[in-house]
Amino acid sequence: MKIVCLPGDGVGPEVMDVARRALNALAPDLELEEHVFGASAIRSAGNPLPEETLTACRRADAVLKGPIGDPEFDAAPVRPEQGLLRLRGELDVYANLRPAVQGAVDLLIVRELVGGLYFGVSGVREDGTAFDTCEYTPAQVERVARRAFELARTRRQHVTSVDKANVLETSRLWRRVVNEVARDYDDVVLEHMLVDNAAMQLASSPERFDVLVTENMFGDILSDLAAAMTGGLGLAPSASLGDIGAGLFEPVHGSAPDIAGHGIVNPAAMLRSTALLLEHGFGRTTEARTLEEAVDAALAAAPTRDLGGDATTKAFGAAVLAGC
Ligand code: NAD
Ligand code: IPM
Ligand code: MN
């Protein structure tokens, strides 16, 4: 069994180091193989997702990814983010699970990950006009909706489908298809909510949500908001799953260039993503629980700076490893 590790950029290598140690302690039989990806791969290979890296990811049983992105390439023709979108698309990991849990809040955002504005035709015309287009096929909506309903069955049987059906044609399609899928799940309660209202309700009463399902860009924005409501980006993990092949596991946060290299990044989001990898990628529920509990204990004993503490990444990592 093989895991491809992509440390990525900025704080990526710092959080990947802790994750690798935890995996070595909890599941020493899983083979870890490292490949370049993101800004570092543009520098060394001229491509954020070199062919060897993509081939290795396709052959792996799971991919563990650190954040990518570097201000150096903000205005460059080739950007690290393009490699990430290509990887998600090539692996066809259409369902991006972003749980947010703290106190009375226990919600799961299921974000469509390989369609919509991120993958539509875009460009700049001669007159300077820029455009991005949003497209969804009924099949793209159906498969992610089905995944959301299946997950709701294992939770509190409630799905909130988030769209902008009062304005967007793609959202009206979204709503129609979600309603059709809902007929197969009469044990699950479905509500529709417009995205602006969803943002307001996530900020004012996040505990009212169970599963949210939404398109790519709405899910991107709402998942940072959900993270902020439940302890911050330092804690928020994600799992991206398709129907076959390797799943992709990565924190919700980015490369945090403002704190990279200082040894103070919170590795909890990366470690929780590693727990999702153990559970969803390998069915190792026991090891996943052990890791989650070790992270919770470290959060109480050695909180990092984003949480108001003063523990370094190293000290937090040591506290986690003590529980593995
Ligand atoms: P960011 O998530 O990197 O950082 C936002 C803020 O949160 C910063 O102040 C940062 O220090 C803080 N933060 C984030 N993660 C933290 C952690 N684990 N511990 C402590 N503090 C943490 O967002 P940004 O600054 O908008 O983006 C920076 C780069 O990351 C951009 O190039 C962007 O494209 C990229 N990005 C990549 C991913 C990914 O690889 N999946 C996700 C988001 C952003
Ligand atoms: C995320 C990130 C990415 C996204 C960027 C870096 C392309 O913000 O994983 O949330 O928007 O999907
Ligand atoms: Mn994001």
PDB file of C-alpha atoms in Angstrom, residues 28-311:
ATOM      1  CA  PRO A  28       4.481   1.674   9.559  1.00  0.00           C
ATOM      2  CA  ASP A  29       3.456  -0.787   6.823  1.00  0.00           C
ATOM      3  CA  LEU A  30       2.183   2.030   4.585  1.00  0.00           C
ATOM      4  CA  GLU A  31       4.882   3.101   2.143  1.00  0.00           C
ATOM      5  CA  LEU A  32       5.425   6.853   1.761  1.00  0.00           C
ATOM      6  CA  GLU A  33       6.775   8.278  -1.471  1.00  0.00           C
ATOM      7  CA  GLU A  34       7.483  12.009  -1.926  1.00  0.00           C
ATOM      8  CA  HIS A  35       7.058  14.013  -5.147  1.00  0.00           C
ATOM      9  CA  VAL A  36       7.411  17.649  -6.164  1.00  0.00           C
ATOM     10  CA  PHE A  37       4.266  19.703  -6.704  1.00  0.00           C
ATOM     11  CA  GLY A  38       3.283  23.367  -6.812  1.00  0.00           C
ATOM     12  CA  ALA A  39       5.679  26.325  -6.854  1.00  0.00           C
ATOM     13  CA  SER A  40       8.658  24.118  -6.016  1.00  0.00           C
ATOM     14  CA  ALA A  41       7.844  21.996  -9.094  1.00  0.00           C
ATOM     15  CA  ILE A  42       7.579  25.081 -11.314  1.00  0.00           C
ATOM     16  CA  ARG A  43      11.073  26.018 -10.143  1.00  0.00           C
ATOM     17  CA  SER A  44      12.591  22.560 -10.661  1.00  0.00           C
ATOM     18  CA  ALA A  45      10.577  21.277 -13.642  1.00  0.00           C
ATOM     19  CA  GLY A  46       8.761  24.277 -15.143  1.00  0.00           C
ATOM     20  CA  ASN A  47       5.409  22.602 -14.368  1.00  0.00           C
ATOM     21  CA  PRO A  48       3.387  22.658 -11.101  1.00  0.00           C
ATOM     22  CA  LEU A  49       2.277  19.057 -11.754  1.00  0.00           C
ATOM     23  CA  PRO A  50       5.118  17.221 -13.529  1.00  0.00           C
ATOM     24  CA  GLU A  51       4.125  14.036 -15.394  1.00  0.00           C
ATOM     25  CA  GLU A  52       6.066  11.804 -12.935  1.00  0.00           C
ATOM     26  CA  THR A  53       4.134  13.299 -10.046  1.00  0.00           C
ATOM     27  CA  LEU A  54       0.787  12.788 -11.777  1.00  0.00           C
ATOM     28  CA  THR A  55       1.659   9.183 -12.726  1.00  0.00           C
ATOM     29  CA  ALA A  56       2.713   8.446  -9.135  1.00  0.00           C
ATOM     30  CA  CYS A  57      -0.581   9.905  -7.825  1.00  0.00           C
ATOM     31  CA  ARG A  58      -2.604   7.791 -10.263  1.00  0.00           C
ATOM     32  CA  ARG A  59      -0.792   4.632  -9.144  1.00  0.00           C
ATOM     33  CA  ALA A  60      -0.983   5.430  -5.412  1.00  0.00           C
ATOM     34  CA  ASP A  61      -3.618   4.153  -3.012  1.00  0.00           C
ATOM     35  CA  ALA A  62      -3.966   7.660  -1.583  1.00  0.00           C
ATOM     36  CA  VAL A  63      -2.431  11.114  -1.991  1.00  0.00           C
ATOM     37  CA  LEU A  64      -1.549  13.288   1.005  1.00  0.00           C
ATOM     38  CA  LYS A  65      -1.052  16.886  -0.043  1.00  0.00           C
ATOM     39  CA  GLY A  66       0.262  19.972   1.702  1.00  0.00           C
ATOM     40  CA  PRO A  67      -0.909  23.420   0.584  1.00  0.00           C
ATOM     41  CA  ILE A  68       0.552  24.992  -2.549  1.00  0.00           C
ATOM     42  CA  GLY A  69       0.858  28.613  -3.676  1.00  0.00           C
ATOM     43  CA  ASP A  70       3.568  31.238  -3.623  1.00  0.00           C
ATOM     44  CA  PRO A  71       3.328  35.030  -4.002  1.00  0.00           C
ATOM     45  CA  GLU A  72       6.306  34.804  -6.380  1.00  0.00           C
ATOM     46  CA  PHE A  73       3.957  33.366  -9.026  1.00  0.00           C
ATOM     47  CA  ASP A  74       0.974  35.678  -8.415  1.00  0.00           C
ATOM     48  CA  ALA A  75       1.430  37.382 -11.785  1.00  0.00           C
ATOM     49  CA  ALA A  76       3.148  34.506 -13.613  1.00  0.00           C
ATOM     50  CA  PRO A  77       1.639  32.754 -16.652  1.00  0.00           C
ATOM     51  CA  VAL A  78       2.019  29.346 -14.949  1.00  0.00           C
ATOM     52  CA  ARG A  79       0.715  29.213 -11.374  1.00  0.00           C
ATOM     53  CA  PRO A  80       0.917  26.519  -8.686  1.00  0.00           C
ATOM     54  CA  GLU A  81      -2.904  26.524  -8.365  1.00  0.00           C
ATOM     55  CA  GLN A  82      -3.239  25.282 -11.968  1.00  0.00           C
ATOM     56  CA  GLY A  83      -1.408  22.109 -10.932  1.00  0.00           C
ATOM     57  CA  LEU A  84      -3.831  21.561  -8.063  1.00  0.00           C
ATOM     58  CA  LEU A  85      -6.901  21.931 -10.283  1.00  0.00           C
ATOM     59  CA  ARG A  86      -5.385  19.578 -12.849  1.00  0.00           C
ATOM     60  CA  LEU A  87      -4.607  16.975 -10.160  1.00  0.00           C
ATOM     61  CA  ARG A  88      -8.164  17.102  -8.787  1.00  0.00           C
ATOM     62  CA  GLY A  89      -9.568  16.825 -12.294  1.00  0.00           C
ATOM     63  CA  GLU A  90      -7.258  13.981 -13.387  1.00  0.00           C
ATOM     64  CA  LEU A  91      -8.086  11.962 -10.251  1.00  0.00           C
ATOM     65  CA  ASP A  92     -11.766  12.907 -10.749  1.00  0.00           C
ATOM     66  CA  VAL A  93     -12.177  13.460  -7.000  1.00  0.00           C
ATOM     67  CA  TYR A  94     -15.526  15.194  -7.361  1.00  0.00           C
ATOM     68  CA  ALA A  95     -16.675  15.087  -3.727  1.00  0.00           C
ATOM     69  CA  ASN A  96     -14.667  17.272  -1.369  1.00  0.00           C
ATOM     70  CA  LEU A  97     -15.615  16.574   2.249  1.00  0.00           C
ATOM     71  CA  ARG A  98     -14.857  19.471   4.598  1.00  0.00           C
ATOM     72  CA  PRO A  99     -15.983  18.730   8.161  1.00  0.00           C
ATOM     73  CA  ALA A 100     -16.193  21.522  10.749  1.00  0.00           C
ATOM     74  CA  VAL A 101     -16.642  20.380  14.324  1.00  0.00           C
ATOM     75  CA  GLN A 102     -16.440  22.238  17.614  1.00  0.00           C
ATOM     76  CA  GLY A 103     -18.741  22.225  20.628  1.00  0.00           C
ATOM     77  CA  ALA A 104     -22.370  22.167  19.450  1.00  0.00           C
ATOM     78  CA  VAL A 105     -21.306  22.549  15.810  1.00  0.00           C
ATOM     79  CA  ASP A 106     -20.894  19.364  13.777  1.00  0.00           C
ATOM     80  CA  LEU A 107     -21.328  20.039  10.077  1.00  0.00           C
ATOM     81  CA  LEU A 108     -19.960  18.612   6.866  1.00  0.00           C
ATOM     82  CA  ILE A 109     -19.597  20.619   3.673  1.00  0.00           C
ATOM     83  CA  VAL A 110     -19.666  18.451   0.558  1.00  0.00           C
ATOM     84  CA  ARG A 111     -18.127  20.666  -2.102  1.00  0.00           C
ATOM     85  CA  GLU A 112     -18.301  19.748  -5.803  1.00  0.00           C
ATOM     86  CA  LEU A 113     -14.614  19.850  -6.760  1.00  0.00           C
ATOM     87  CA  VAL A 114     -14.100  19.262 -10.477  1.00  0.00           C
ATOM     88  CA  GLY A 115     -16.684  21.462 -12.213  1.00  0.00           C
ATOM     89  CA  GLY A 116     -18.158  24.947 -12.317  1.00  0.00           C
ATOM     90  CA  LEU A 117     -16.235  28.201 -12.656  1.00  0.00           C
ATOM     91  CA  TYR A 118     -12.901  26.576 -11.844  1.00  0.00           C
ATOM     92  CA  PHE A 119     -13.091  24.324 -14.901  1.00  0.00           C
ATOM     93  CA  GLY A 120     -15.096  26.396 -17.407  1.00  0.00           C
ATOM     94  CA  VAL A 121     -13.833  28.246 -20.451  1.00  0.00           C
ATOM     95  CA  SER A 122     -12.022  31.421 -19.449  1.00  0.00           C
ATOM     96  CA  GLY A 123      -9.836  34.036 -21.059  1.00  0.00           C
ATOM     97  CA  VAL A 124      -9.109  37.635 -21.857  1.00  0.00           C
ATOM     98  CA  ARG A 125     -10.386  39.191 -25.099  1.00  0.00           C
ATOM     99  CA  GLU A 126      -8.503  41.667 -27.232  1.00  0.00           C
ATOM    100  CA  ASP A 127     -10.455  44.600 -25.784  1.00  0.00           C
ATOM    101  CA  GLY A 128      -9.295  43.623 -22.280  1.00  0.00           C
ATOM    102  CA  THR A 129     -12.545  41.945 -21.199  1.00  0.00           C
ATOM    103  CA  ALA A 130     -11.912  38.953 -18.935  1.00  0.00           C
ATOM    104  CA  PHE A 131     -14.374  36.063 -18.580  1.00  0.00           C
ATOM    105  CA  ASP A 132     -14.877  32.835 -16.635  1.00  0.00           C
ATOM    106  CA  THR A 133     -17.796  30.566 -17.422  1.00  0.00           C
ATOM    107  CA  CYS A 134     -19.755  28.299 -15.094  1.00  0.00           C
ATOM    108  CA  GLU A 135     -21.140  25.046 -16.481  1.00  0.00           C
ATOM    109  CA  TYR A 136     -22.583  21.953 -14.833  1.00  0.00           C
ATOM    110  CA  THR A 137     -23.977  18.818 -16.441  1.00  0.00           C
ATOM    111  CA  PRO A 138     -26.870  17.016 -14.716  1.00  0.00           C
ATOM    112  CA  ALA A 139     -24.566  14.001 -14.168  1.00  0.00           C
ATOM    113  CA  GLN A 140     -21.979  16.155 -12.358  1.00  0.00           C
ATOM    114  CA  VAL A 141     -24.638  17.455  -9.978  1.00  0.00           C
ATOM    115  CA  GLU A 142     -26.226  14.044  -9.480  1.00  0.00           C
ATOM    116  CA  ARG A 143     -23.091  12.224  -8.376  1.00  0.00           C
ATOM    117  CA  VAL A 144     -22.074  14.758  -5.752  1.00  0.00           C
ATOM    118  CA  ALA A 145     -25.659  15.090  -4.498  1.00  0.00           C
ATOM    119  CA  ARG A 146     -25.890  11.320  -4.122  1.00  0.00           C
ATOM    120  CA  ARG A 147     -22.651  11.320  -2.115  1.00  0.00           C
ATOM    121  CA  ALA A 148     -24.057  14.021   0.176  1.00  0.00           C
ATOM    122  CA  PHE A 149     -27.282  12.085   0.819  1.00  0.00           C
ATOM    123  CA  GLU A 150     -25.332   8.870   1.494  1.00  0.00           C
ATOM    124  CA  LEU A 151     -23.190  10.736   4.038  1.00  0.00           C
ATOM    125  CA  ALA A 152     -26.274  12.335   5.643  1.00  0.00           C
ATOM    126  CA  ARG A 153     -27.624   8.818   6.263  1.00  0.00           C
ATOM    127  CA  THR A 154     -24.602   8.116   8.469  1.00  0.00           C
ATOM    128  CA  ARG A 155     -25.141  11.400  10.373  1.00  0.00           C
ATOM    129  CA  ARG A 156     -28.268  13.381  11.355  1.00  0.00           C
ATOM    130  CA  GLN A 157     -30.237  12.788   8.107  1.00  0.00           C
ATOM    131  CA  HIS A 158     -30.337  16.409   7.067  1.00  0.00           C
ATOM    132  CA  VAL A 159     -29.057  17.983   3.829  1.00  0.00           C
ATOM    133  CA  THR A 160     -28.893  21.709   3.045  1.00  0.00           C
ATOM    134  CA  SER A 161     -28.328  22.270  -0.662  1.00  0.00           C
ATOM    135  CA  VAL A 162     -26.774  25.689  -1.247  1.00  0.00           C
ATOM    136  CA  ASP A 163     -27.183  27.555  -4.535  1.00  0.00           C
ATOM    137  CA  LYS A 164     -28.067  30.888  -6.139  1.00  0.00           C
ATOM    138  CA  ALA A 165     -31.173  29.656  -7.974  1.00  0.00           C
ATOM    139  CA  ASN A 166     -32.763  33.131  -7.886  1.00  0.00           C
ATOM    140  CA  VAL A 167     -30.097  34.303 -10.340  1.00  0.00           C
ATOM    141  CA  LEU A 168     -28.066  31.501 -11.937  1.00  0.00           C
ATOM    142  CA  GLU A 169     -29.157  28.954 -14.540  1.00  0.00           C
ATOM    143  CA  THR A 170     -26.574  26.441 -13.238  1.00  0.00           C
ATOM    144  CA  SER A 171     -28.130  26.805  -9.778  1.00  0.00           C
ATOM    145  CA  ARG A 172     -31.627  26.090 -11.122  1.00  0.00           C
ATOM    146  CA  LEU A 173     -30.245  22.922 -12.696  1.00  0.00           C
ATOM    147  CA  TRP A 174     -28.518  22.139  -9.366  1.00  0.00           C
ATOM    148  CA  ARG A 175     -31.797  22.481  -7.445  1.00  0.00           C
ATOM    149  CA  ARG A 176     -33.782  20.361  -9.918  1.00  0.00           C
ATOM    150  CA  VAL A 177     -31.261  17.516  -9.895  1.00  0.00           C
ATOM    151  CA  VAL A 178     -30.860  17.580  -6.099  1.00  0.00           C
ATOM    152  CA  ASN A 179     -34.667  17.313  -5.796  1.00  0.00           C
ATOM    153  CA  GLU A 180     -34.645  14.278  -8.106  1.00  0.00           C
ATOM    154  CA  VAL A 181     -31.877  12.576  -6.120  1.00  0.00           C
ATOM    155  CA  ALA A 182     -33.730  13.329  -2.857  1.00  0.00           C
ATOM    156  CA  ARG A 183     -36.590  11.046  -3.974  1.00  0.00           C
ATOM    157  CA  ASP A 184     -34.262   8.071  -3.397  1.00  0.00           C
ATOM    158  CA  TYR A 185     -33.610   9.200   0.187  1.00  0.00           C
ATOM    159  CA  ASP A 186     -36.954   9.762   1.879  1.00  0.00           C
ATOM    160  CA  ASP A 187     -35.291   9.133   5.254  1.00  0.00           C
ATOM    161  CA  VAL A 188     -33.237  12.332   4.744  1.00  0.00           C
ATOM    162  CA  VAL A 189     -34.694  15.838   5.130  1.00  0.00           C
ATOM    163  CA  LEU A 190     -33.689  18.224   2.329  1.00  0.00           C
ATOM    164  CA  GLU A 191     -33.766  22.012   2.432  1.00  0.00           C
ATOM    165  CA  HIS A 192     -32.599  24.470  -0.215  1.00  0.00           C
ATOM    166  CA  MET A 193     -30.839  27.675   0.792  1.00  0.00           C
ATOM    167  CA  LEU A 194     -29.516  30.607  -1.205  1.00  0.00           C
ATOM    168  CA  VAL A 195     -25.784  31.055  -0.740  1.00  0.00           C
ATOM    169  CA  ASP A 196     -25.888  34.571   0.726  1.00  0.00           C
ATOM    170  CA  ASN A 197     -28.343  33.405   3.384  1.00  0.00           C
ATOM    171  CA  ALA A 198     -26.204  30.294   3.967  1.00  0.00           C
ATOM    172  CA  ALA A 199     -23.200  32.505   4.724  1.00  0.00           C
ATOM    173  CA  MET A 200     -25.272  34.522   7.197  1.00  0.00           C
ATOM    174  CA  GLN A 201     -26.654  31.394   8.916  1.00  0.00           C
ATOM    175  CA  LEU A 202     -23.217  29.748   9.090  1.00  0.00           C
ATOM    176  CA  ALA A 203     -21.992  32.833  10.924  1.00  0.00           C
ATOM    177  CA  SER A 204     -25.023  33.203  13.221  1.00  0.00           C
ATOM    178  CA  SER A 205     -26.207  29.630  13.900  1.00  0.00           C
ATOM    179  CA  PRO A 206     -23.736  27.052  12.561  1.00  0.00           C
ATOM    180  CA  GLU A 207     -25.151  24.354  14.864  1.00  0.00           C
ATOM    181  CA  ARG A 208     -28.326  24.167  12.742  1.00  0.00           C
ATOM    182  CA  PHE A 209     -26.453  22.468   9.873  1.00  0.00           C
ATOM    183  CA  ASP A 210     -25.679  18.798   9.295  1.00  0.00           C
ATOM    184  CA  VAL A 211     -24.592  18.175   5.673  1.00  0.00           C
ATOM    185  CA  LEU A 212     -24.273  21.056   3.193  1.00  0.00           C
ATOM    186  CA  VAL A 213     -23.845  20.276  -0.491  1.00  0.00           C
ATOM    187  CA  THR A 214     -22.838  22.952  -2.955  1.00  0.00           C
ATOM    188  CA  GLU A 215     -20.983  23.815  -6.130  1.00  0.00           C
ATOM    189  CA  ASN A 216     -17.243  24.379  -6.353  1.00  0.00           C
ATOM    190  CA  MET A 217     -16.760  28.081  -5.652  1.00  0.00           C
ATOM    191  CA  PHE A 218     -19.548  28.461  -3.080  1.00  0.00           C
ATOM    192  CA  GLY A 219     -18.010  25.477  -1.257  1.00  0.00           C
ATOM    193  CA  ASP A 220     -14.573  27.071  -1.319  1.00  0.00           C
ATOM    194  CA  ILE A 221     -15.826  30.251   0.328  1.00  0.00           C
ATOM    195  CA  LEU A 222     -18.253  28.666   2.790  1.00  0.00           C
ATOM    196  CA  SER A 223     -15.647  26.151   3.985  1.00  0.00           C
ATOM    197  CA  ASP A 224     -13.242  28.910   5.088  1.00  0.00           C
ATOM    198  CA  LEU A 225     -16.178  30.509   6.915  1.00  0.00           C
ATOM    199  CA  ALA A 226     -17.124  27.194   8.561  1.00  0.00           C
ATOM    200  CA  ALA A 227     -13.477  26.761   9.601  1.00  0.00           C
ATOM    201  CA  ALA A 228     -13.450  30.219  11.165  1.00  0.00           C
ATOM    202  CA  MET A 229     -16.591  29.314  13.153  1.00  0.00           C
ATOM    203  CA  THR A 230     -14.960  26.166  14.557  1.00  0.00           C
ATOM    204  CA  GLY A 231     -11.468  27.155  15.672  1.00  0.00           C
ATOM    205  CA  GLY A 232      -9.883  28.483  12.499  1.00  0.00           C
ATOM    206  CA  LEU A 233      -8.072  27.321   9.386  1.00  0.00           C
ATOM    207  CA  GLY A 234      -5.379  25.644  11.455  1.00  0.00           C
ATOM    208  CA  LEU A 235      -7.877  22.915  12.357  1.00  0.00           C
ATOM    209  CA  ALA A 236      -9.832  22.275   9.141  1.00  0.00           C
ATOM    210  CA  PRO A 237      -9.129  19.079   7.142  1.00  0.00           C
ATOM    211  CA  SER A 238     -10.522  17.749   3.881  1.00  0.00           C
ATOM    212  CA  ALA A 239     -10.938  14.524   1.928  1.00  0.00           C
ATOM    213  CA  SER A 240     -11.556  14.533  -1.830  1.00  0.00           C
ATOM    214  CA  LEU A 241     -13.096  11.344  -3.125  1.00  0.00           C
ATOM    215  CA  GLY A 242     -14.125   9.959  -6.502  1.00  0.00           C
ATOM    216  CA  ASP A 243     -15.733   6.647  -7.411  1.00  0.00           C
ATOM    217  CA  ILE A 244     -12.506   4.778  -8.099  1.00  0.00           C
ATOM    218  CA  GLY A 245      -8.800   5.315  -7.556  1.00  0.00           C
ATOM    219  CA  ALA A 246      -6.803   7.280  -5.040  1.00  0.00           C
ATOM    220  CA  GLY A 247      -8.428   9.820  -2.778  1.00  0.00           C
ATOM    221  CA  LEU A 248      -6.734  13.171  -2.195  1.00  0.00           C
ATOM    222  CA  PHE A 249      -6.336  14.413   1.374  1.00  0.00           C
ATOM    223  CA  GLU A 250      -5.329  17.994   2.142  1.00  0.00           C
ATOM    224  CA  PRO A 251      -5.929  20.762   4.671  1.00  0.00           C
ATOM    225  CA  VAL A 252      -8.431  23.511   3.778  1.00  0.00           C
ATOM    226  CA  HIS A 253      -5.823  26.208   4.422  1.00  0.00           C
ATOM    227  CA  GLY A 254      -3.227  27.545   2.020  1.00  0.00           C
ATOM    228  CA  SER A 255       0.545  27.901   2.096  1.00  0.00           C
ATOM    229  CA  ALA A 256       0.334  30.739   4.707  1.00  0.00           C
ATOM    230  CA  PRO A 257       3.296  32.713   3.318  1.00  0.00           C
ATOM    231  CA  ASP A 258       2.998  35.194   6.214  1.00  0.00           C
ATOM    232  CA  ILE A 259       4.169  32.568   8.743  1.00  0.00           C
ATOM    233  CA  ALA A 260       6.073  30.073   6.554  1.00  0.00           C
ATOM    234  CA  GLY A 261       9.540  29.180   7.819  1.00  0.00           C
ATOM    235  CA  HIS A 262       8.885  30.423  11.370  1.00  0.00           C
ATOM    236  CA  GLY A 263       8.116  26.996  12.826  1.00  0.00           C
ATOM    237  CA  ILE A 264       4.779  28.146  14.245  1.00  0.00           C
ATOM    238  CA  VAL A 265       2.206  26.751  11.793  1.00  0.00           C
ATOM    239  CA  ASN A 266      -0.557  24.632  13.323  1.00  0.00           C
ATOM    240  CA  PRO A 267      -0.266  21.129  11.818  1.00  0.00           C
ATOM    241  CA  ALA A 268      -3.678  20.000  13.172  1.00  0.00           C
ATOM    242  CA  ALA A 269      -5.517  20.491   9.842  1.00  0.00           C
ATOM    243  CA  MET A 270      -2.890  18.380   8.077  1.00  0.00           C
ATOM    244  CA  LEU A 271      -3.013  15.711  10.796  1.00  0.00           C
ATOM    245  CA  ARG A 272      -6.806  15.583  10.695  1.00  0.00           C
ATOM    246  CA  SER A 273      -6.545  15.194   6.896  1.00  0.00           C
ATOM    247  CA  THR A 274      -4.167  12.310   7.574  1.00  0.00           C
ATOM    248  CA  ALA A 275      -6.796  10.761   9.872  1.00  0.00           C
ATOM    249  CA  LEU A 276      -9.348  11.088   7.033  1.00  0.00           C
ATOM    250  CA  LEU A 277      -6.821   9.355   4.757  1.00  0.00           C
ATOM    251  CA  LEU A 278      -6.448   6.454   7.196  1.00  0.00           C
ATOM    252  CA  GLU A 279     -10.229   6.133   7.458  1.00  0.00           C
ATOM    253  CA  HIS A 280     -11.463   6.772   3.910  1.00  0.00           C
ATOM    254  CA  GLY A 281      -8.347   5.627   2.009  1.00  0.00           C
ATOM    255  CA  PHE A 282      -7.511   2.475   3.949  1.00  0.00           C
ATOM    256  CA  GLY A 283     -10.451   1.684   6.234  1.00  0.00           C
ATOM    257  CA  ARG A 284      -8.146   2.004   9.258  1.00  0.00           C
ATOM    258  CA  THR A 285     -10.741   3.422  11.609  1.00  0.00           C
ATOM    259  CA  THR A 286      -8.883   2.545  14.808  1.00  0.00           C
ATOM    260  CA  GLU A 287      -5.672   4.310  13.772  1.00  0.00           C
ATOM    261  CA  ALA A 288      -7.708   7.281  12.498  1.00  0.00           C
ATOM    262  CA  ARG A 289      -9.453   7.624  15.888  1.00  0.00           C
ATOM    263  CA  THR A 290      -6.110   7.338  17.713  1.00  0.00           C
ATOM    264  CA  LEU A 291      -4.682  10.161  15.599  1.00  0.00           C
ATOM    265  CA  GLU A 292      -7.767  12.363  16.062  1.00  0.00           C
ATOM    266  CA  GLU A 293      -7.646  11.864  19.823  1.00  0.00           C
ATOM    267  CA  ALA A 294      -3.906  12.586  19.896  1.00  0.00           C
ATOM    268  CA  VAL A 295      -4.559  15.842  17.996  1.00  0.00           C
ATOM    269  CA  ASP A 296      -7.371  16.828  20.388  1.00  0.00           C
ATOM    270  CA  ALA A 297      -5.094  16.143  23.373  1.00  0.00           C
ATOM    271  CA  ALA A 298      -2.278  18.217  21.815  1.00  0.00           C
ATOM    272  CA  LEU A 299      -4.700  21.087  21.126  1.00  0.00           C
ATOM    273  CA  ALA A 300      -5.506  21.176  24.849  1.00  0.00           C
ATOM    274  CA  ALA A 301      -1.934  20.646  26.096  1.00  0.00           C
ATOM    275  CA  ALA A 302       0.160  22.567  23.544  1.00  0.00           C
ATOM    276  CA  PRO A 303      -1.948  25.076  21.544  1.00  0.00           C
ATOM    277  CA  THR A 304      -0.144  26.897  18.730  1.00  0.00           C
ATOM    278  CA  ARG A 305      -0.133  30.651  18.212  1.00  0.00           C
ATOM    279  CA  ASP A 306      -3.240  30.800  15.967  1.00  0.00           C
ATOM    280  CA  LEU A 307      -5.149  29.370  18.962  1.00  0.00           C
ATOM    281  CA  GLY A 308      -3.758  31.853  21.457  1.00  0.00           C
ATOM    282  CA  GLY A 309      -0.994  29.554  22.738  1.00  0.00           C
ATOM    283  CA  ASP A 310       2.735  29.638  22.210  1.00  0.00           C
ATOM    284  CA  ALA A 311       3.602  26.063  21.208  1.00  0.00           C
TER     285      ALA A 311
END
